[in-house]
Amino acid sequence: QGSLDMKEVYLSISLKEASLPEVFSEIKSKTDFSFIYDKKVFNKTRAVNIKANGQSLESILVDLAKAHGLRFKQVDDKISVRLVEEKESPPIIIADVTVTGTVVDSEGNPIPGVTVSVPGTSIGTATDLDGKYSLTVPEESTLIYSFIGFESQEREVGDQSIINITLEEDMSSLDEVVVIGFGTQKRVNVTGAISTVDMDQLENAPVTNSSQLLQGVQGVYVNQAGGQPGRDGATIRIRGQGTLNNNNALVLVNGIEFPLSEVNPNDIESISVLKDAASAAIYGSRAANGVILVTTKSGSKDKFQLRYNMYAGFQKVNYLPDVIKDPVQFMELRNQAMINGGRLIVDYPQTMIDEYREGMKTDPYTYPNNDWFDIMFNAAPIQEHNLQFSGGSENLTYSLSLGYLNQEGVMMGSGSDRYSLAFNSTAQISKRLKIGTNINAIYRNIDEPVAGVQNLMGSILKAQAFHPTYLEDGRYANTFVRSTGHNIFRHPIVLATEGENQTTQQRYLINLFAEYELPFDITYKVNIGVNKSDDFNTTFVPDIFIYQNKTDAATRVPFNGDAMSVSQQNRGTRKTYTGNINTTVFNTLNWSHDFNETHHINSLLGISSESFSNNVFWGQNEGFLGNDLYELNAGSSNPAVSSTSASSRLNSYFGRIGYNFKEKYLFEANFRYDGSSRFAKDSRWGLFPSFSAGWRLDRENFLANIPWISDLKLRASWGRLGIERIGLFRYLNLINLGQDYAFGTNISAGAAVTSYNDPNITWETTTISNVGVDAGFFENRVGLEVDIFKKRTTDILRAVNLPSQVGNLNGPIQNIGTVDNTGFELGLNYRNNFNDFNYQINGSVTRIINEVIDLKGQTIYNGRNIITEGQSIDSYYLIHAIGIFQSQEEIDNSPFQTADTKPGYLKYQDTNEDGFITEDDRIISGSVIPEYTYQFSLNLGYKGFEVNAFFQGVANINTYASLIAAQPFWFGTAVTKEWTTDAWTPENTDARLPILTTFESSVNENFRPSDFWLRDASYLRMKNLQIGYNIPSVFTSKYGVSNLKVYLNGQNLLTFSKMKDFDPEKNINGVNFYEYPTVKMYTAGLNVTF
Amino acid sequence: CSEDVLEINPTDQYSIDTFWETEEHANAGLTGCYQVLRSTFGSLFETDMVTPNAWGYNENGGLGPLARGVQLTTDPALAGKWNVSYSGIGRANTFLNNIDDVNMNEDLKKRMIGEAKFLRALYYFQLINYFGDVPLILETPDAELHSDLPRDPKVLVVTQILKDLEEASNVLPIIYEDKDTGRATKGAAISLKSRLLLYEENWPAAAEAAKEVIDLNVYSLFPNYRELFMIENENNEEVIFNVEFLAPRFTNNYDQSIYILNTPAPLKDLVDSYLMIDGLSIQESPLYDSSMPYENRDPRLHQSIACIGYPFNGKITELSDVVNTGFGMKKFTSFSDEISNIVPPNTELNPIVMRYAETLLTYAEAQNEAVGPDQSVYDALNLLRSRTSVNMPEVQSGLSKEEMRELIRLERRIELAFEGLYYSDIRRWRTAEVVNNGPIYNYEGNVITNRTFNKDRDYLWPVPFVQIQENPELTQNPGYN
């Protein structure tokens, strides 16, 4: 069934001074076409002259259209006519045609479910089970045939009515290139364990810190503790915790060491995570914790693009403890806790409680009932804008982007702004010479409470409902209720809003490179990088008074905490400058050559030199006249200054040789030879080699006939890495200055040895063996990636404790032992579609067993944690609670704790059966390292709609709950509601918690370190949920917009965990149970590309 | 050449190889030995909270549990004492081991050696006082040599302390120029010796040493007992040795702890032990009126303790000011009675480690034990009672040795309240098992809580658990296993 074609119909016609309807009826009489038009409109057009002699109908109509501003549209044998509106594109003729056809694969098998669509419209269909389709489209349109696992094809419809398509299998995923050390490599030829971050998936998540981008990468554990604006960098662990020292991965941005958190996530083009030794060995002595390679966005040669991304929304506190907020109930409970703990008189007399209860009814200033969580935590706005210009020509590409992030904190008094700039450009100067530059810069402003967020968090948790905010006249108020133990009211509003604690951070990464092609396929490359950071902090401690709500007596609010002046409590200013400048120069020679398309050799030799230097300077002054001026110049007394500096250097030689046979058998070897100033002369240099091999089974003939295997590769690697990151000069025995003392009014400079050092220390060596499989099945609709690895760190460096009798010195850092991280990673993904509905599921799980293998028989104790052979690093080592004492008789018949033990108190296990509960009864109780980390994501798409959800979880990890609010009435402060329902009483003997006591009254009984307070911090969290819509380009193209997407995003919306009283995604080893809370974030945004 | 660029030296620290060459180095090394004093004697008064003198509300670092008799071997406050004492010992040993090779004025060098020996003795004295036997180490700290040394018998350490003090007192000056205020003097060395001998119950020698201090004729009682402890009178004629603080760099938080937190809070037992102005106890004296219990008392009561209804810090003290027990400390605050100071800044008050009044009491106690209550014993006590601001009646004559012993012990408790000595006194008198066993009372006579004292265990502190963990050669004190 074909339609009539105006090009194929020829006719002769001659009319003068006719009306258009006359013309149309004349044509109708001579052809099979009829016209549809509005007579009222076209009768007015009279002066039509037409003369045709055997021309095609089409050309006749085109002439008519041009002469009279008409537009014709053919549908089968009907032609509609209308007048061209103003500004409309020149009149043309569009025909709707119906296209049919069959889609097959390269072997002629029909492919069902192939999407056939016209880009920029909603016109589309999918092939049936026989691969057949039928679609009516405007003439001259373009059809796109797409199906997962196959390369999409575009076809001009033209005048065709039957279009049969053969789709080629999608080789693009095979051609995908990943960034590796000092180069790139085709993913299919990678023999090491490398993961990449799917930047597309993260495109619209409100990622405020680039470290959060690594969430979801197989084998990587990302712990995002706290949502403080400007200080929300996540902890990243690649394949567990291999060292007792710095476990942070080496991060290189465009080849230069630079902190990940200092790059705007929007400027990142790709991130590669090098997990095994084969991939990382080229970075030698710093690579044992893994290497993260970040490449920033650059322009492309042929198109100019302007992109604008923005989102805005708000954040809400995710978790806060469920504390008792009623003032009367608090006082009564505290009295009860005191009595339970052995006190015979209580702090809150009944008269006071009665007075308070009555007073609350009438006088909210003296008898407030404040909810300090409500006062101090509020929904906080966030917005981010990014603008990128990019483009290029044959010889020059460039990209310039600007970013702005404004984030207020959910905690009063915290907030941050970030401005960023990135510029990348490369120029092909001549056929052989290419030069380029990458510049990344960040300017960040962080506002924090003077005393620091930790201190404010503590003060908020300490504040009770009876602590007032303001007096009636607006002055800050103090309570008349004496809260023994916490008698100094650190007014949270004062701490949050008064004074100044502002940090400005500037970071620059400037990188210049040149590449020159020498003869014989040799390329020389030189790269010079400067990584500069400047931090400037101003802290001003003001004099602020609070006035008691009964007596009006004034008290000065102490601002002691993280940031304070030297004399700690005087009004004063301190300005601190911290600067780092690190330089890197590396030179590489690269030679790669193909022999007969069979033998491919790729080799690299390089030399690099890096220097790191750090400067700190501060000055301070006191004696200010008020709280308004606080420059150092405005102060008059007790000026003080200080400065210090440090530097280190790393010189290296490195190389790589890779060989593959027909891309079937792959081999690679790397080496690095590093010399570090951090070690003494004789132990300064270290050699780090690696070897790897791969076998692409899918290229073997015996697998070629198995249709469901699309991709199969085995790979194995072995290599050695080092860790040099210990404190500077730990090989020298040093005399510390600053041990000063005053004789009368003279300060005398003092000096002393404060730590003991070992001159023989050298590298930790990490040896990683890795075996992996990469596979794709069913046209790569199913993907599988498995890695099994063993990471052994020997000569592990650790500060060894000395008994204090050796001058009470900090122990030396020594090479003391061996730790293994053994584990596997399993990643699976599945993608498919159902007509227009496509979906993708990705998931991965990593299991790591951390075990201390050898400590030369030593045991290292570190508070509640232990490092001992056969256990994981820093395992909890605690006495074991086995229940609650029910009676004095039971106490008398049990191993002795202390003279204070009472019914309702915790009962501990006498592990060594000596009749006493002592530290010798401790047992291994839990781990600070998660055994399992897992993640999965779901992506659904229907036409322009997308829904993405990302989940992350950890399992088998513990955290210890101590201090404020975790233990009841800690120093007279908060108590959680569970103590009113779940605590032991003579009536409720089957309780979960022991009897309610104040922390201090049973500090050596219920609250001595025991596994009772250990929490299971496993969780599964929906980190991100996004709903997006790509607005069809038919609506946007007339505005010059090629792509417009709008979306809604939610972060941390759901959490599943046994831990209810605080966010399990916290600083696991933190001293405080509570820290700056994580947030739920709700944002809406759009992406526009011009 | 790449080797040279990898050779980087610290910019603000000396290497041990380049130190100990000049007089400046020696001076700095000795100053480092003094610096530890701010930690060891940072809160001189804290141990009074483990006696019937005072109570600490929130002292959960170790002293609170210790007062209740429920201390653990892990309590940080107890471990801290061990650790910081060895800091001072290690530094003094390093100084003494290296000073010989320093090229400097020989007289000055001798004096400095004397100072270091005094400090080493002071730190060791702290250790044996609380822990009994401790490892005696006299060389520069060396992990190889010293890590696994066991505890040495206390008597050995006592002998070494006496030797150090003897050698120190032979070279130390009696007084210093102003610029050296606060350094160890001959008087300090002999005073410490007398204290040690008293604790060791070597009565004749203790009395002799105390007499030696008295005969130096450089110390006398400061006329005003209240003002003796004030910042403006630091280093007065009564002070033998103190710890030097200097604002803004070196400050302490006594004002905040004592005044705002009411810790330590004096107990009724102490307040009741102050005599009436007629020299009789409240039980005996006709002057005592239980409705006005703080009237007509030994003036040192109101000079040491804030009582409800009496002025302190520019206001009349109310219960809410002294909420823990109904009493507050005045000693060691920077507040006067009359003038209100609403800002509690960190103060630079120097805590007095040894003063002349203690010397007189040491003499009286040792002499009474050695030869009985002779006139010199009365003279020493009457000198204290006749201090201008105290002006208590003279000690009643004709007391037996036992009566005199009780009188001296009471006088010592009153005169030296909160100065960190009473806890040692009740342990050496073996009275702690009585006075620290049972209820403690607030100002109204209500029981606050109960204390226990295990006489088989609590006279010594536990060797910190971590120390035994790190050096299994260390044995634990009895009762702590």
PDB file of N, CA and C in Angstrom, chain A residues 903-940:
ATOM      1  N   PRO A 903      20.820  -4.044  92.954  1.00  0.00           N
ATOM      2  CA  PRO A 903      19.857  -4.698  92.061  1.00  0.00           C
ATOM      3  C   PRO A 903      19.433  -3.746  90.938  1.00  0.00           C
ATOM      4  N   GLY A 904      19.317  -4.271  89.756  1.00  0.00           N
ATOM      5  CA  GLY A 904      18.986  -3.441  88.605  1.00  0.00           C
ATOM      6  C   GLY A 904      20.217  -3.019  87.822  1.00  0.00           C
ATOM      7  N   TYR A 905      21.399  -3.260  88.397  1.00  0.00           N
ATOM      8  CA  TYR A 905      22.642  -2.899  87.702  1.00  0.00           C
ATOM      9  C   TYR A 905      23.023  -4.017  86.740  1.00  0.00           C
ATOM     10  N   LEU A 906      23.889  -3.653  85.815  1.00  0.00           N
ATOM     11  CA  LEU A 906      24.343  -4.628  84.831  1.00  0.00           C
ATOM     12  C   LEU A 906      25.211  -5.687  85.494  1.00  0.00           C
ATOM     13  N   LYS A 907      25.061  -6.891  85.002  1.00  0.00           N
ATOM     14  CA  LYS A 907      25.845  -8.016  85.487  1.00  0.00           C
ATOM     15  C   LYS A 907      26.813  -8.397  84.381  1.00  0.00           C
ATOM     16  N   TYR A 908      28.069  -8.564  84.754  1.00  0.00           N
ATOM     17  CA  TYR A 908      29.083  -8.856  83.746  1.00  0.00           C
ATOM     18  C   TYR A 908      29.613 -10.270  83.900  1.00  0.00           C
ATOM     19  N   GLN A 909      30.179 -10.720  82.798  1.00  0.00           N
ATOM     20  CA  GLN A 909      30.744 -12.064  82.774  1.00  0.00           C
ATOM     21  C   GLN A 909      32.149 -12.068  83.355  1.00  0.00           C
ATOM     22  N   ASP A 910      32.385 -12.955  84.281  1.00  0.00           N
ATOM     23  CA  ASP A 910      33.722 -13.112  84.865  1.00  0.00           C
ATOM     24  C   ASP A 910      34.494 -14.087  83.993  1.00  0.00           C
ATOM     25  N   THR A 911      34.985 -13.568  82.880  1.00  0.00           N
ATOM     26  CA  THR A 911      35.572 -14.442  81.862  1.00  0.00           C
ATOM     27  C   THR A 911      36.699 -15.305  82.413  1.00  0.00           C
ATOM     28  N   ASN A 912      37.570 -14.696  83.227  1.00  0.00           N
ATOM     29  CA  ASN A 912      38.705 -15.482  83.722  1.00  0.00           C
ATOM     30  C   ASN A 912      38.395 -16.173  85.050  1.00  0.00           C
ATOM     31  N   GLU A 913      37.148 -16.073  85.482  1.00  0.00           N
ATOM     32  CA  GLU A 913      36.661 -16.808  86.641  1.00  0.00           C
ATOM     33  C   GLU A 913      37.526 -16.617  87.883  1.00  0.00           C
ATOM     34  N   ASP A 914      37.983 -15.384  88.104  1.00  0.00           N
ATOM     35  CA  ASP A 914      38.760 -15.132  89.322  1.00  0.00           C
ATOM     36  C   ASP A 914      37.905 -14.507  90.420  1.00  0.00           C
ATOM     37  N   GLY A 915      36.607 -14.406  90.166  1.00  0.00           N
ATOM     38  CA  GLY A 915      35.725 -13.889  91.210  1.00  0.00           C
ATOM     39  C   GLY A 915      35.581 -12.377  91.195  1.00  0.00           C
ATOM     40  N   PHE A 916      36.318 -11.711  90.316  1.00  0.00           N
ATOM     41  CA  PHE A 916      36.219 -10.250  90.235  1.00  0.00           C
ATOM     42  C   PHE A 916      35.986  -9.842  88.789  1.00  0.00           C
ATOM     43  N   ILE A 917      35.189  -8.804  88.624  1.00  0.00           N
ATOM     44  CA  ILE A 917      35.023  -8.246  87.282  1.00  0.00           C
ATOM     45  C   ILE A 917      36.093  -7.175  87.107  1.00  0.00           C
ATOM     46  N   THR A 918      37.079  -7.479  86.275  1.00  0.00           N
ATOM     47  CA  THR A 918      38.155  -6.520  86.019  1.00  0.00           C
ATOM     48  C   THR A 918      38.370  -6.430  84.511  1.00  0.00           C
ATOM     49  N   GLU A 919      39.325  -5.630  84.159  1.00  0.00           N
ATOM     50  CA  GLU A 919      39.631  -5.465  82.740  1.00  0.00           C
ATOM     51  C   GLU A 919      40.128  -6.774  82.127  1.00  0.00           C
ATOM     52  N   ASP A 920      40.577  -7.675  82.973  1.00  0.00           N
ATOM     53  CA  ASP A 920      41.055  -8.960  82.445  1.00  0.00           C
ATOM     54  C   ASP A 920      39.907  -9.815  81.919  1.00  0.00           C
ATOM     55  N   ASP A 921      38.679  -9.395  82.170  1.00  0.00           N
ATOM     56  CA  ASP A 921      37.530 -10.167  81.702  1.00  0.00           C
ATOM     57  C   ASP A 921      37.045  -9.725  80.335  1.00  0.00           C
ATOM     58  N   ARG A 922      37.774  -8.819  79.710  1.00  0.00           N
ATOM     59  CA  ARG A 922      37.296  -8.297  78.430  1.00  0.00           C
ATOM     60  C   ARG A 922      37.361  -9.359  77.335  1.00  0.00           C
ATOM     61  N   ILE A 923      36.457  -9.236  76.403  1.00  0.00           N
ATOM     62  CA  ILE A 923      36.465 -10.125  75.239  1.00  0.00           C
ATOM     63  C   ILE A 923      36.298  -9.294  73.968  1.00  0.00           C
ATOM     64  N   ILE A 924      36.656  -9.901  72.861  1.00  0.00           N
ATOM     65  CA  ILE A 924      36.456  -9.244  71.569  1.00  0.00           C
ATOM     66  C   ILE A 924      34.949  -9.148  71.332  1.00  0.00           C
ATOM     67  N   SER A 925      34.463  -7.946  71.033  1.00  0.00           N
ATOM     68  CA  SER A 925      33.012  -7.759  71.041  1.00  0.00           C
ATOM     69  C   SER A 925      32.418  -7.213  69.758  1.00  0.00           C
ATOM     70  N   GLY A 926      33.223  -6.794  68.834  1.00  0.00           N
ATOM     71  CA  GLY A 926      32.613  -6.213  67.636  1.00  0.00           C
ATOM     72  C   GLY A 926      33.677  -5.541  66.797  1.00  0.00           C
ATOM     73  N   SER A 927      33.241  -5.014  65.682  1.00  0.00           N
ATOM     74  CA  SER A 927      34.202  -4.510  64.716  1.00  0.00           C
ATOM     75  C   SER A 927      33.861  -3.089  64.279  1.00  0.00           C
ATOM     76  N   VAL A 928      34.897  -2.324  64.003  1.00  0.00           N
ATOM     77  CA  VAL A 928      34.671  -0.981  63.468  1.00  0.00           C
ATOM     78  C   VAL A 928      34.724  -0.991  61.943  1.00  0.00           C
ATOM     79  N   ILE A 929      34.998  -2.142  61.387  1.00  0.00           N
ATOM     80  CA  ILE A 929      35.106  -2.241  59.924  1.00  0.00           C
ATOM     81  C   ILE A 929      33.922  -3.076  59.430  1.00  0.00           C
ATOM     82  N   PRO A 930      33.123  -2.552  58.509  1.00  0.00           N
ATOM     83  CA  PRO A 930      31.977  -3.338  58.054  1.00  0.00           C
ATOM     84  C   PRO A 930      32.452  -4.559  57.279  1.00  0.00           C
ATOM     85  N   GLU A 931      31.808  -5.691  57.535  1.00  0.00           N
ATOM     86  CA  GLU A 931      32.180  -6.888  56.797  1.00  0.00           C
ATOM     87  C   GLU A 931      31.594  -6.836  55.376  1.00  0.00           C
ATOM     88  N   TYR A 932      30.354  -6.398  55.309  1.00  0.00           N
ATOM     89  CA  TYR A 932      29.706  -6.314  53.999  1.00  0.00           C
ATOM     90  C   TYR A 932      29.354  -4.863  53.687  1.00  0.00           C
ATOM     91  N   THR A 933      29.643  -4.452  52.499  1.00  0.00           N
ATOM     92  CA  THR A 933      29.073  -3.201  52.011  1.00  0.00           C
ATOM     93  C   THR A 933      28.362  -3.552  50.717  1.00  0.00           C
ATOM     94  N   TYR A 934      27.212  -2.997  50.520  1.00  0.00           N
ATOM     95  CA  TYR A 934      26.468  -3.348  49.316  1.00  0.00           C
ATOM     96  C   TYR A 934      25.686  -2.146  48.833  1.00  0.00           C
ATOM     97  N   GLN A 935      25.319  -2.210  47.587  1.00  0.00           N
ATOM     98  CA  GLN A 935      24.567  -1.110  47.017  1.00  0.00           C
ATOM     99  C   GLN A 935      23.806  -1.609  45.828  1.00  0.00           C
ATOM    100  N   PHE A 936      22.714  -0.988  45.545  1.00  0.00           N
ATOM    101  CA  PHE A 936      22.008  -1.317  44.318  1.00  0.00           C
ATOM    102  C   PHE A 936      21.236  -0.102  43.847  1.00  0.00           C
ATOM    103  N   SER A 937      20.999  -0.091  42.556  1.00  0.00           N
ATOM    104  CA  SER A 937      20.254   1.032  42.007  1.00  0.00           C
ATOM    105  C   SER A 937      19.238   0.515  41.007  1.00  0.00           C
ATOM    106  N   LEU A 938      18.162   1.230  40.871  1.00  0.00           N
ATOM    107  CA  LEU A 938      17.102   0.920  39.924  1.00  0.00           C
ATOM    108  C   LEU A 938      16.923   2.138  39.042  1.00  0.00           C
ATOM    109  N   ASN A 939      16.939   1.927  37.761  1.00  0.00           N
ATOM    110  CA  ASN A 939      16.695   3.033  36.845  1.00  0.00           C
ATOM    111  C   ASN A 939      15.568   2.627  35.913  1.00  0.00           C
ATOM    112  N   LEU A 940      14.526   3.440  35.880  1.00  0.00           N
ATOM    113  CA  LEU A 940      13.397   3.167  35.008  1.00  0.00           C
ATOM    114  C   LEU A 940      13.239   4.327  34.051  1.00  0.00           C
TER     115      LEU A 940
END
